[in-house]
Amino acid sequence: MKALVAVKRVVDYNVKVRVKADQTGVDIANVKMSMNPFDEIAVEEAVRLKEKGVVSEIIAVSCGPAQCQETLRTAMAIGADRGILVETGEELQPLAVAKLLKALVDKEQPQLVLLGKQAIDDDANQTGQMLAALADLPQATFASKVELADGKASVTREVDGGLETVALSLPAVVTTDLRLNEPRYVTLPNIMKAKKKPLETVKPEDLGVDVTPRLKTLKVTEPPKRSAGVKVPDVATLVDKLKNEAKVI
């Protein structure tokens, strides 16, 4: 069984995001970048399925600039067998990424497609769902447990009311949630091995996909600074402040 895992290069989750002075976007110059944490969970899950003997090959895919090769090498150090970079300098929006992944799904014919449920930069939470619709594949989002057997997938997913378990026929698209697993620490020997694994680079034109942005960002601003809290002497003062200052009652 072949598994395809999509990974995205994002600003590291430990970095405080800064807005550009001209408010055209987020400043990523000289900022540490890393793999989207939800995608790292997806790679880890694919590797665990391979270790169980369920998956035979793992293909890591990333879309974006040439620097995404580092993200793919990280995925291969975790355990992916090879990587594919769809290289473009365009700003990629969820629909464009879904179309690129759909073209690769058609080409590679994987039985399982794993993605993080969302990326921590735009928080769109759209790519997996769009890919499933475009490829006409069953989908399970927000997975906290994945089991494969007899050409079917049993996925436990997190919903507002608790947990829901769904059965899917393969091939299928699964998006991963935080509680699915704990990604392993990447060791130096595996990082060295990853440098020798095959990494293919293609352009969106090679896949016949137009990635021109459909949405235009007009302005990006930081949220307003929160004012410090105050202590009130009694309930009457609290009610007065809520009513006349905060105007919430």
PDB file of C-alpha atoms in Angstrom:
ATOM      1  CA  MET A   1       0.000   0.000   0.000  1.00  0.00           C
ATOM      2  CA  LYS A   2       1.268   3.444  -0.949  1.00  0.00           C
ATOM      3  CA  ALA A   3       0.729   6.485   1.297  1.00  0.00           C
ATOM      4  CA  LEU A   4       1.073  10.105   0.215  1.00  0.00           C
ATOM      5  CA  VAL A   5       1.663  12.710   2.939  1.00  0.00           C
ATOM      6  CA  ALA A   6       1.434  16.459   2.331  1.00  0.00           C
ATOM      7  CA  VAL A   7       3.738  18.697   4.399  1.00  0.00           C
ATOM      8  CA  LYS A   8       3.868  22.492   4.576  1.00  0.00           C
ATOM      9  CA  ARG A   9       6.733  24.839   5.480  1.00  0.00           C
ATOM     10  CA  VAL A  10       5.510  27.390   8.027  1.00  0.00           C
ATOM     11  CA  VAL A  11       6.918  29.852  10.571  1.00  0.00           C
ATOM     12  CA  ASP A  12       8.055  27.790  13.569  1.00  0.00           C
ATOM     13  CA  TYR A  13       5.419  27.599  16.298  1.00  0.00           C
ATOM     14  CA  ASN A  14       7.881  29.007  18.884  1.00  0.00           C
ATOM     15  CA  VAL A  15       8.421  32.218  16.903  1.00  0.00           C
ATOM     16  CA  LYS A  16       6.407  35.366  17.634  1.00  0.00           C
ATOM     17  CA  VAL A  17       4.861  36.392  14.316  1.00  0.00           C
ATOM     18  CA  ARG A  18       5.477  39.989  13.205  1.00  0.00           C
ATOM     19  CA  VAL A  19       3.491  41.970  10.652  1.00  0.00           C
ATOM     20  CA  LYS A  20       5.401  43.811   7.893  1.00  0.00           C
ATOM     21  CA  ALA A  21       5.680  47.575   8.281  1.00  0.00           C
ATOM     22  CA  ASP A  22       3.587  48.141   5.124  1.00  0.00           C
ATOM     23  CA  GLN A  23       0.903  45.695   6.422  1.00  0.00           C
ATOM     24  CA  THR A  24       1.062  43.565   3.250  1.00  0.00           C
ATOM     25  CA  GLY A  25       1.609  40.324   5.169  1.00  0.00           C
ATOM     26  CA  VAL A  26       3.665  38.507   7.784  1.00  0.00           C
ATOM     27  CA  ASP A  27       7.401  39.138   7.975  1.00  0.00           C
ATOM     28  CA  ILE A  28       9.261  35.863   7.345  1.00  0.00           C
ATOM     29  CA  ALA A  29      12.714  37.360   6.647  1.00  0.00           C
ATOM     30  CA  ASN A  30      15.353  35.766   8.917  1.00  0.00           C
ATOM     31  CA  VAL A  31      12.628  33.830  10.739  1.00  0.00           C
ATOM     32  CA  LYS A  32      12.994  30.166  11.700  1.00  0.00           C
ATOM     33  CA  MET A  33      10.782  27.968   9.507  1.00  0.00           C
ATOM     34  CA  SER A  34       9.783  24.370  10.177  1.00  0.00           C
ATOM     35  CA  MET A  35       7.264  21.688   9.236  1.00  0.00           C
ATOM     36  CA  ASN A  36       3.656  22.395  10.146  1.00  0.00           C
ATOM     37  CA  PRO A  37       3.086  20.452  13.433  1.00  0.00           C
ATOM     38  CA  PHE A  38      -0.124  18.788  12.198  1.00  0.00           C
ATOM     39  CA  ASP A  39       1.713  17.594   9.061  1.00  0.00           C
ATOM     40  CA  GLU A  40       4.485  16.188  11.257  1.00  0.00           C
ATOM     41  CA  ILE A  41       1.815  14.102  13.010  1.00  0.00           C
ATOM     42  CA  ALA A  42       0.612  12.905   9.576  1.00  0.00           C
ATOM     43  CA  VAL A  43       4.160  11.807   8.612  1.00  0.00           C
ATOM     44  CA  GLU A  44       4.586  10.031  11.956  1.00  0.00           C
ATOM     45  CA  GLU A  45       1.301   8.162  11.456  1.00  0.00           C
ATOM     46  CA  ALA A  46       2.336   7.029   7.974  1.00  0.00           C
ATOM     47  CA  VAL A  47       5.675   5.779   9.344  1.00  0.00           C
ATOM     48  CA  ARG A  48       3.916   3.886  12.158  1.00  0.00           C
ATOM     49  CA  LEU A  49       1.622   2.233   9.606  1.00  0.00           C
ATOM     50  CA  LYS A  50       4.700   1.259   7.593  1.00  0.00           C
ATOM     51  CA  GLU A  51       6.336  -0.204  10.712  1.00  0.00           C
ATOM     52  CA  LYS A  52       3.197  -2.311  11.227  1.00  0.00           C
ATOM     53  CA  GLY A  53       3.602  -3.653   7.676  1.00  0.00           C
ATOM     54  CA  VAL A  54       0.390  -2.028   6.424  1.00  0.00           C
ATOM     55  CA  VAL A  55       2.040   0.644   4.243  1.00  0.00           C
ATOM     56  CA  SER A  56       4.874  -0.245   1.869  1.00  0.00           C
ATOM     57  CA  GLU A  57       5.930   3.203   0.561  1.00  0.00           C
ATOM     58  CA  ILE A  58       5.576   6.754   1.895  1.00  0.00           C
ATOM     59  CA  ILE A  59       5.770   9.752  -0.443  1.00  0.00           C
ATOM     60  CA  ALA A  60       6.143  13.201   1.122  1.00  0.00           C
ATOM     61  CA  VAL A  61       4.867  16.140  -0.937  1.00  0.00           C
ATOM     62  CA  SER A  62       5.355  19.863  -0.418  1.00  0.00           C
ATOM     63  CA  CYS A  63       4.288  22.858  -2.496  1.00  0.00           C
ATOM     64  CA  GLY A  64       6.113  26.194  -2.432  1.00  0.00           C
ATOM     65  CA  PRO A  65       9.600  27.718  -2.864  1.00  0.00           C
ATOM     66  CA  ALA A  66      12.875  25.782  -3.163  1.00  0.00           C
ATOM     67  CA  GLN A  67      13.401  26.033   0.620  1.00  0.00           C
ATOM     68  CA  CYS A  68      10.588  23.482   1.056  1.00  0.00           C
ATOM     69  CA  GLN A  69      13.248  20.870   0.248  1.00  0.00           C
ATOM     70  CA  GLU A  70      14.380  21.203   3.888  1.00  0.00           C
ATOM     71  CA  THR A  71      10.849  20.339   5.055  1.00  0.00           C
ATOM     72  CA  LEU A  72      10.794  17.304   2.756  1.00  0.00           C
ATOM     73  CA  ARG A  73      14.212  16.176   4.033  1.00  0.00           C
ATOM     74  CA  THR A  74      12.806  16.376   7.572  1.00  0.00           C
ATOM     75  CA  ALA A  75       9.857  14.202   6.505  1.00  0.00           C
ATOM     76  CA  MET A  76      12.290  11.709   4.960  1.00  0.00           C
ATOM     77  CA  ALA A  77      14.381  11.746   8.151  1.00  0.00           C
ATOM     78  CA  ILE A  78      11.232  10.783  10.093  1.00  0.00           C
ATOM     79  CA  GLY A  79      10.703   7.879   7.692  1.00  0.00           C
ATOM     80  CA  ALA A  80       9.267   8.907   4.303  1.00  0.00           C
ATOM     81  CA  ASP A  81      10.836   7.006   1.377  1.00  0.00           C
ATOM     82  CA  ARG A  82      10.962   9.804  -1.195  1.00  0.00           C
ATOM     83  CA  GLY A  83       9.857  13.384  -1.715  1.00  0.00           C
ATOM     84  CA  ILE A  84       8.166  15.461  -4.388  1.00  0.00           C
ATOM     85  CA  LEU A  85       8.471  19.262  -4.406  1.00  0.00           C
ATOM     86  CA  VAL A  86       6.016  21.280  -6.482  1.00  0.00           C
ATOM     87  CA  GLU A  87       8.187  24.379  -6.801  1.00  0.00           C
ATOM     88  CA  THR A  88       6.561  27.778  -7.279  1.00  0.00           C
ATOM     89  CA  GLY A  89       7.102  31.326  -6.106  1.00  0.00           C
ATOM     90  CA  GLU A  90       3.372  32.100  -6.177  1.00  0.00           C
ATOM     91  CA  GLU A  91       1.395  32.582  -2.979  1.00  0.00           C
ATOM     92  CA  LEU A  92      -0.401  29.241  -2.694  1.00  0.00           C
ATOM     93  CA  GLN A  93      -3.979  29.224  -1.436  1.00  0.00           C
ATOM     94  CA  PRO A  94      -5.826  26.065  -0.252  1.00  0.00           C
ATOM     95  CA  LEU A  95      -7.664  25.418  -3.535  1.00  0.00           C
ATOM     96  CA  ALA A  96      -4.437  25.653  -5.568  1.00  0.00           C
ATOM     97  CA  VAL A  97      -2.673  23.244  -3.179  1.00  0.00           C
ATOM     98  CA  ALA A  98      -5.640  20.838  -3.350  1.00  0.00           C
ATOM     99  CA  LYS A  99      -5.473  20.881  -7.171  1.00  0.00           C
ATOM    100  CA  LEU A 100      -1.718  20.198  -7.121  1.00  0.00           C
ATOM    101  CA  LEU A 101      -2.194  17.317  -4.686  1.00  0.00           C
ATOM    102  CA  LYS A 102      -5.056  15.953  -6.804  1.00  0.00           C
ATOM    103  CA  ALA A 103      -2.739  15.881  -9.853  1.00  0.00           C
ATOM    104  CA  LEU A 104      -0.129  13.986  -7.808  1.00  0.00           C
ATOM    105  CA  VAL A 105      -2.755  11.582  -6.447  1.00  0.00           C
ATOM    106  CA  ASP A 106      -3.792  10.835 -10.046  1.00  0.00           C
ATOM    107  CA  LYS A 107      -0.138  10.236 -10.963  1.00  0.00           C
ATOM    108  CA  GLU A 108       0.995   8.205  -7.916  1.00  0.00           C
ATOM    109  CA  GLN A 109      -2.301   6.379  -7.146  1.00  0.00           C
ATOM    110  CA  PRO A 110      -1.804   6.143  -3.353  1.00  0.00           C
ATOM    111  CA  GLN A 111      -4.300   4.152  -1.257  1.00  0.00           C
ATOM    112  CA  LEU A 112      -4.024   6.620   1.638  1.00  0.00           C
ATOM    113  CA  VAL A 113      -3.556  10.398   1.588  1.00  0.00           C
ATOM    114  CA  LEU A 114      -2.599  11.972   4.925  1.00  0.00           C
ATOM    115  CA  LEU A 115      -2.575  15.698   5.703  1.00  0.00           C
ATOM    116  CA  GLY A 116      -2.527  17.812   8.841  1.00  0.00           C
ATOM    117  CA  LYS A 117      -6.016  19.097   9.648  1.00  0.00           C
ATOM    118  CA  GLN A 118      -4.782  22.679   9.176  1.00  0.00           C
ATOM    119  CA  ALA A 119      -1.638  24.778   8.879  1.00  0.00           C
ATOM    120  CA  ILE A 120      -0.669  27.024  11.786  1.00  0.00           C
ATOM    121  CA  ASP A 121       0.050  30.011   9.508  1.00  0.00           C
ATOM    122  CA  ASP A 122      -3.331  30.560   7.812  1.00  0.00           C
ATOM    123  CA  ASP A 123      -5.463  28.153   9.920  1.00  0.00           C
ATOM    124  CA  ALA A 124      -7.578  27.581   6.798  1.00  0.00           C
ATOM    125  CA  ASN A 125      -8.510  23.932   7.480  1.00  0.00           C
ATOM    126  CA  GLN A 126      -9.604  23.514   3.840  1.00  0.00           C
ATOM    127  CA  THR A 127      -6.997  21.646   1.800  1.00  0.00           C
ATOM    128  CA  GLY A 128      -7.873  18.085   2.882  1.00  0.00           C
ATOM    129  CA  GLN A 129     -11.589  18.594   2.341  1.00  0.00           C
ATOM    130  CA  MET A 130     -11.041  20.255  -1.061  1.00  0.00           C
ATOM    131  CA  LEU A 131      -8.694  17.455  -2.158  1.00  0.00           C
ATOM    132  CA  ALA A 132     -11.265  14.792  -1.215  1.00  0.00           C
ATOM    133  CA  ALA A 133     -13.929  16.635  -3.223  1.00  0.00           C
ATOM    134  CA  LEU A 134     -11.710  17.156  -6.282  1.00  0.00           C
ATOM    135  CA  ALA A 135     -10.425  13.551  -6.277  1.00  0.00           C
ATOM    136  CA  ASP A 136     -13.883  12.144  -5.396  1.00  0.00           C
ATOM    137  CA  LEU A 137     -12.451  10.217  -2.436  1.00  0.00           C
ATOM    138  CA  PRO A 138     -13.994   9.437   0.970  1.00  0.00           C
ATOM    139  CA  GLN A 139     -12.591  11.593   3.767  1.00  0.00           C
ATOM    140  CA  ALA A 140     -12.156  11.543   7.547  1.00  0.00           C
ATOM    141  CA  THR A 141     -11.085  14.790   9.208  1.00  0.00           C
ATOM    142  CA  PHE A 142      -9.648  15.519  12.694  1.00  0.00           C
ATOM    143  CA  ALA A 143      -8.449  11.918  13.128  1.00  0.00           C
ATOM    144  CA  SER A 144      -7.332  10.859  16.618  1.00  0.00           C
ATOM    145  CA  LYS A 145      -6.969   7.155  15.700  1.00  0.00           C
ATOM    146  CA  VAL A 146      -6.421   5.412  12.344  1.00  0.00           C
ATOM    147  CA  GLU A 147      -6.635   1.654  11.680  1.00  0.00           C
ATOM    148  CA  LEU A 148      -6.279  -0.010   8.271  1.00  0.00           C
ATOM    149  CA  ALA A 149      -7.419  -3.538   7.393  1.00  0.00           C
ATOM    150  CA  ASP A 150      -8.921  -5.425   4.424  1.00  0.00           C
ATOM    151  CA  GLY A 151      -8.956  -2.414   2.108  1.00  0.00           C
ATOM    152  CA  LYS A 152     -10.825  -0.275   4.623  1.00  0.00           C
ATOM    153  CA  ALA A 153      -9.905   2.415   7.135  1.00  0.00           C
ATOM    154  CA  SER A 154     -11.485   2.859  10.540  1.00  0.00           C
ATOM    155  CA  VAL A 155     -10.952   6.415  11.742  1.00  0.00           C
ATOM    156  CA  THR A 156     -11.866   7.826  15.150  1.00  0.00           C
ATOM    157  CA  ARG A 157     -12.380  11.563  14.794  1.00  0.00           C
ATOM    158  CA  GLU A 158     -12.852  14.360  17.281  1.00  0.00           C
ATOM    159  CA  VAL A 159     -16.179  16.173  17.040  1.00  0.00           C
ATOM    160  CA  ASP A 160     -17.871  18.767  19.248  1.00  0.00           C
ATOM    161  CA  GLY A 161     -19.852  16.133  21.142  1.00  0.00           C
ATOM    162  CA  GLY A 162     -16.936  13.753  21.760  1.00  0.00           C
ATOM    163  CA  LEU A 163     -15.606  11.009  19.472  1.00  0.00           C
ATOM    164  CA  GLU A 164     -17.037   9.593  16.253  1.00  0.00           C
ATOM    165  CA  THR A 165     -15.755   6.492  14.447  1.00  0.00           C
ATOM    166  CA  VAL A 166     -16.213   6.243  10.681  1.00  0.00           C
ATOM    167  CA  ALA A 167     -15.408   3.443   8.216  1.00  0.00           C
ATOM    168  CA  LEU A 168     -13.930   4.384   4.838  1.00  0.00           C
ATOM    169  CA  SER A 169     -13.172   2.342   1.766  1.00  0.00           C
ATOM    170  CA  LEU A 170      -9.671   2.948   0.410  1.00  0.00           C
ATOM    171  CA  PRO A 171      -8.301   5.013  -1.277  1.00  0.00           C
ATOM    172  CA  ALA A 172      -9.239   7.807   1.139  1.00  0.00           C
ATOM    173  CA  VAL A 173      -8.137  11.185   2.499  1.00  0.00           C
ATOM    174  CA  VAL A 174      -7.447  11.519   6.244  1.00  0.00           C
ATOM    175  CA  THR A 175      -6.553  14.745   8.083  1.00  0.00           C
ATOM    176  CA  THR A 176      -4.766  14.397  11.411  1.00  0.00           C
ATOM    177  CA  ASP A 177      -5.482  15.995  14.791  1.00  0.00           C
ATOM    178  CA  LEU A 178      -3.159  16.615  17.752  1.00  0.00           C
ATOM    179  CA  ARG A 179      -4.058  13.522  19.773  1.00  0.00           C
ATOM    180  CA  LEU A 180      -3.338  11.027  16.979  1.00  0.00           C
ATOM    181  CA  ASN A 181       0.299  10.535  18.028  1.00  0.00           C
ATOM    182  CA  GLU A 182       3.500  12.108  19.349  1.00  0.00           C
ATOM    183  CA  PRO A 183       6.032  12.597  16.489  1.00  0.00           C
ATOM    184  CA  ARG A 184       9.408  10.978  17.111  1.00  0.00           C
ATOM    185  CA  TYR A 185      12.639  12.861  17.642  1.00  0.00           C
ATOM    186  CA  VAL A 186      14.652  12.948  14.411  1.00  0.00           C
ATOM    187  CA  THR A 187      18.102  11.433  14.958  1.00  0.00           C
ATOM    188  CA  LEU A 188      21.318  12.541  13.241  1.00  0.00           C
ATOM    189  CA  PRO A 189      21.856   9.186  11.413  1.00  0.00           C
ATOM    190  CA  ASN A 190      18.351   9.451   9.926  1.00  0.00           C
ATOM    191  CA  ILE A 191      19.012  13.058   8.874  1.00  0.00           C
ATOM    192  CA  MET A 192      22.132  11.853   7.032  1.00  0.00           C
ATOM    193  CA  LYS A 193      20.195   8.979   5.399  1.00  0.00           C
ATOM    194  CA  ALA A 194      17.476  11.419   4.286  1.00  0.00           C
ATOM    195  CA  LYS A 195      20.029  13.355   2.216  1.00  0.00           C
ATOM    196  CA  LYS A 196      20.446  10.297  -0.029  1.00  0.00           C
ATOM    197  CA  LYS A 197      16.738   9.638  -0.555  1.00  0.00           C
ATOM    198  CA  PRO A 198      15.258  10.675  -3.945  1.00  0.00           C
ATOM    199  CA  LEU A 199      13.628  14.102  -4.163  1.00  0.00           C
ATOM    200  CA  GLU A 200      11.804  15.005  -7.377  1.00  0.00           C
ATOM    201  CA  THR A 201      11.057  18.620  -8.315  1.00  0.00           C
ATOM    202  CA  VAL A 202       8.165  19.543 -10.618  1.00  0.00           C
ATOM    203  CA  LYS A 203       6.439  22.791 -11.585  1.00  0.00           C
ATOM    204  CA  PRO A 204       2.684  23.465 -11.384  1.00  0.00           C
ATOM    205  CA  GLU A 205       2.671  23.753 -15.203  1.00  0.00           C
ATOM    206  CA  ASP A 206       4.019  20.193 -15.454  1.00  0.00           C
ATOM    207  CA  LEU A 207       0.919  19.057 -13.561  1.00  0.00           C
ATOM    208  CA  GLY A 208      -1.407  21.233 -15.634  1.00  0.00           C
ATOM    209  CA  VAL A 209      -2.515  23.318 -12.652  1.00  0.00           C
ATOM    210  CA  ASP A 210      -3.070  27.081 -12.556  1.00  0.00           C
ATOM    211  CA  VAL A 211      -2.034  28.339  -9.100  1.00  0.00           C
ATOM    212  CA  THR A 212      -2.894  32.011  -9.615  1.00  0.00           C
ATOM    213  CA  PRO A 213      -4.281  33.344  -6.300  1.00  0.00           C
ATOM    214  CA  ARG A 214      -8.058  33.851  -6.283  1.00  0.00           C
ATOM    215  CA  LEU A 215      -8.093  35.929  -3.116  1.00  0.00           C
ATOM    216  CA  LYS A 216      -6.198  39.175  -2.528  1.00  0.00           C
ATOM    217  CA  THR A 217      -4.981  40.201   0.912  1.00  0.00           C
ATOM    218  CA  LEU A 218      -5.759  43.877   1.366  1.00  0.00           C
ATOM    219  CA  LYS A 219      -4.178  44.446   4.760  1.00  0.00           C
ATOM    220  CA  VAL A 220      -2.713  42.478   7.669  1.00  0.00           C
ATOM    221  CA  THR A 221      -2.790  44.039  11.151  1.00  0.00           C
ATOM    222  CA  GLU A 222      -1.826  42.845  14.603  1.00  0.00           C
ATOM    223  CA  PRO A 223      -4.627  42.343  17.147  1.00  0.00           C
ATOM    224  CA  PRO A 224      -5.049  45.286  19.540  1.00  0.00           C
ATOM    225  CA  LYS A 225      -2.982  45.195  22.720  1.00  0.00           C
ATOM    226  CA  ARG A 226      -4.941  43.915  25.706  1.00  0.00           C
ATOM    227  CA  SER A 227      -5.188  46.323  28.616  1.00  0.00           C
ATOM    228  CA  ALA A 228      -4.249  45.160  32.105  1.00  0.00           C
ATOM    229  CA  GLY A 229      -6.967  43.819  34.395  1.00  0.00           C
ATOM    230  CA  VAL A 230      -8.196  45.731  37.434  1.00  0.00           C
ATOM    231  CA  LYS A 231      -9.383  44.636  40.853  1.00  0.00           C
ATOM    232  CA  VAL A 232     -12.789  45.840  42.037  1.00  0.00           C
ATOM    233  CA  PRO A 233     -13.782  46.203  45.684  1.00  0.00           C
ATOM    234  CA  ASP A 234     -17.273  44.733  45.416  1.00  0.00           C
ATOM    235  CA  VAL A 235     -19.926  43.230  43.121  1.00  0.00           C
ATOM    236  CA  ALA A 236     -21.724  46.551  42.668  1.00  0.00           C
ATOM    237  CA  THR A 237     -18.573  48.128  41.192  1.00  0.00           C
ATOM    238  CA  LEU A 238     -18.066  45.094  38.932  1.00  0.00           C
ATOM    239  CA  VAL A 239     -21.624  45.344  37.597  1.00  0.00           C
ATOM    240  CA  ASP A 240     -21.214  49.099  37.083  1.00  0.00           C
ATOM    241  CA  LYS A 241     -17.984  48.592  35.064  1.00  0.00           C
ATOM    242  CA  LEU A 242     -19.505  45.786  32.992  1.00  0.00           C
ATOM    243  CA  LYS A 243     -22.530  47.964  32.253  1.00  0.00           C
ATOM    244  CA  ASN A 244     -20.959  51.383  31.661  1.00  0.00           C
ATOM    245  CA  GLU A 245     -17.343  50.703  30.594  1.00  0.00           C
ATOM    246  CA  ALA A 246     -17.328  47.283  28.928  1.00  0.00           C
ATOM    247  CA  LYS A 247     -20.995  47.650  27.862  1.00  0.00           C
ATOM    248  CA  VAL A 248     -21.518  43.884  27.901  1.00  0.00           C
ATOM    249  CA  ILE A 249     -24.662  43.950  30.063  1.00  0.00           C
TER     250      ILE A 249
END
